[in-house]
Tab-separated table of C-alpha atoms and ligand atoms in Angstrom:
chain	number	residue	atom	x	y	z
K	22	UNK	CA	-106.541	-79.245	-4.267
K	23	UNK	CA	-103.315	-81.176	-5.821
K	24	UNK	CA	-102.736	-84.127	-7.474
K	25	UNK	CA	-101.674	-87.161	-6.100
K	26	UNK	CA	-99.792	-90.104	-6.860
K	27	UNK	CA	-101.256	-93.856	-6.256
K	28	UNK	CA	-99.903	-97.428	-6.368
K	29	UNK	CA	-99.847	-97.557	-9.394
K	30	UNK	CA	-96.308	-95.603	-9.636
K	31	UNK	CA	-93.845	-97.697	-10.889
K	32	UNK	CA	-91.010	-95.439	-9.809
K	33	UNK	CA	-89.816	-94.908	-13.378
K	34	UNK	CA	-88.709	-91.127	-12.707
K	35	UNK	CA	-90.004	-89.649	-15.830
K	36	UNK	CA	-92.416	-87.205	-13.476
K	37	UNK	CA	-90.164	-85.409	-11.585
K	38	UNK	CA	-88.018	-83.344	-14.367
K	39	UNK	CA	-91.593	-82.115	-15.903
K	40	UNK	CA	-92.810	-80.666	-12.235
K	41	UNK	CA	-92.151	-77.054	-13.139
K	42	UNK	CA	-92.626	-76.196	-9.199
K	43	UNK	CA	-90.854	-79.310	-8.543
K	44	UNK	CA	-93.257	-80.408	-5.825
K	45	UNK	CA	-92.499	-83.991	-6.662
K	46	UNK	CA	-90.346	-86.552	-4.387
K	47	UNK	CA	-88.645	-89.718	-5.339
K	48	UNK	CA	-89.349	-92.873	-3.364
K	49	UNK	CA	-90.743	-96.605	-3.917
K	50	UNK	CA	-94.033	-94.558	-4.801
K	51	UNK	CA	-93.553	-90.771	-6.395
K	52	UNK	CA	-95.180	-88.486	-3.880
K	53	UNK	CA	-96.591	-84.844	-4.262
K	54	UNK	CA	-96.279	-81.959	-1.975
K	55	UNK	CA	-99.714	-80.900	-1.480
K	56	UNK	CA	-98.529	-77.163	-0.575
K	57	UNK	CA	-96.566	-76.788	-3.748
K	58	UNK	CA	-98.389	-78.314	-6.487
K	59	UNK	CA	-100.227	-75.952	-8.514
K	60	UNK	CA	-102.634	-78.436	-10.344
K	61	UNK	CA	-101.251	-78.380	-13.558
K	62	UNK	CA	-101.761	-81.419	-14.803
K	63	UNK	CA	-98.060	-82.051	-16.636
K	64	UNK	CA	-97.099	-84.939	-14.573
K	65	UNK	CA	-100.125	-86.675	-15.318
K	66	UNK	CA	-100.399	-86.169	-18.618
K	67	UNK	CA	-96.859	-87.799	-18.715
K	68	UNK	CA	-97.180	-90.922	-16.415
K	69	UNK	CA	-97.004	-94.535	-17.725
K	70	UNK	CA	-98.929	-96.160	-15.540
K	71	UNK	CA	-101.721	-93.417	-15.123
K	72	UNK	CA	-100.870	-93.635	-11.349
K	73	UNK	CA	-101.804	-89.673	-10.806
K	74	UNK	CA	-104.661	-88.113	-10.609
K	75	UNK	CA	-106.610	-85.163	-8.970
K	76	UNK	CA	-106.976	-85.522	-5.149
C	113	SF4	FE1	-94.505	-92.966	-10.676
C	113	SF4	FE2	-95.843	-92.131	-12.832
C	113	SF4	FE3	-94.021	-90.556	-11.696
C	113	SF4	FE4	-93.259	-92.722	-13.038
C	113	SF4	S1	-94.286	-90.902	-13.911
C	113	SF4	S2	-92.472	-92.040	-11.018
C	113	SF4	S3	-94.914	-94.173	-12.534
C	113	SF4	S4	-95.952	-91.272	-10.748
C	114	SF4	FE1	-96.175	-80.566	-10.457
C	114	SF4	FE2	-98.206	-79.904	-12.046
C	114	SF4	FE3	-97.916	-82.417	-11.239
C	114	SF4	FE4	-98.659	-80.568	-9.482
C	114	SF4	S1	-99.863	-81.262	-11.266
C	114	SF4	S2	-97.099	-82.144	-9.131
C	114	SF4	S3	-97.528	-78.790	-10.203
C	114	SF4	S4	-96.522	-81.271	-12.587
């Protein structure tokens, strides 16, 4: 399992720093490497827009 990023991203950038595996990539929508993410939970604690959740 990981967590994944929907629509609702808003590009803002404030996940990416707080990744500490850093398995998050910029784009017009935020997306999450699957094979890296450990399921913290940081990044969605963090979001604005409540755009990630657990896949
Ligand atoms: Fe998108 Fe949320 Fe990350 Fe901002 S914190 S880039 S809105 S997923
Ligand atoms: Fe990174 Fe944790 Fe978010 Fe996975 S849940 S992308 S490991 S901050």
């Amino acid at each position: 399992m990981a967590y994944v990023i929907n629509d609702d991203c808003i590009a803002c950038g404030s996940c990416i720093d707080e990744c500490p595996v850093e398995a998050i990539s910029e784009g017009d929508i935020y997306t999450i490497d699957p094979e890296v993410c450990t399921d913290c939970g940081t990044c969605a604690d963090i979001c604005p827009s409540e755009a990630i959740h657990p896949a």
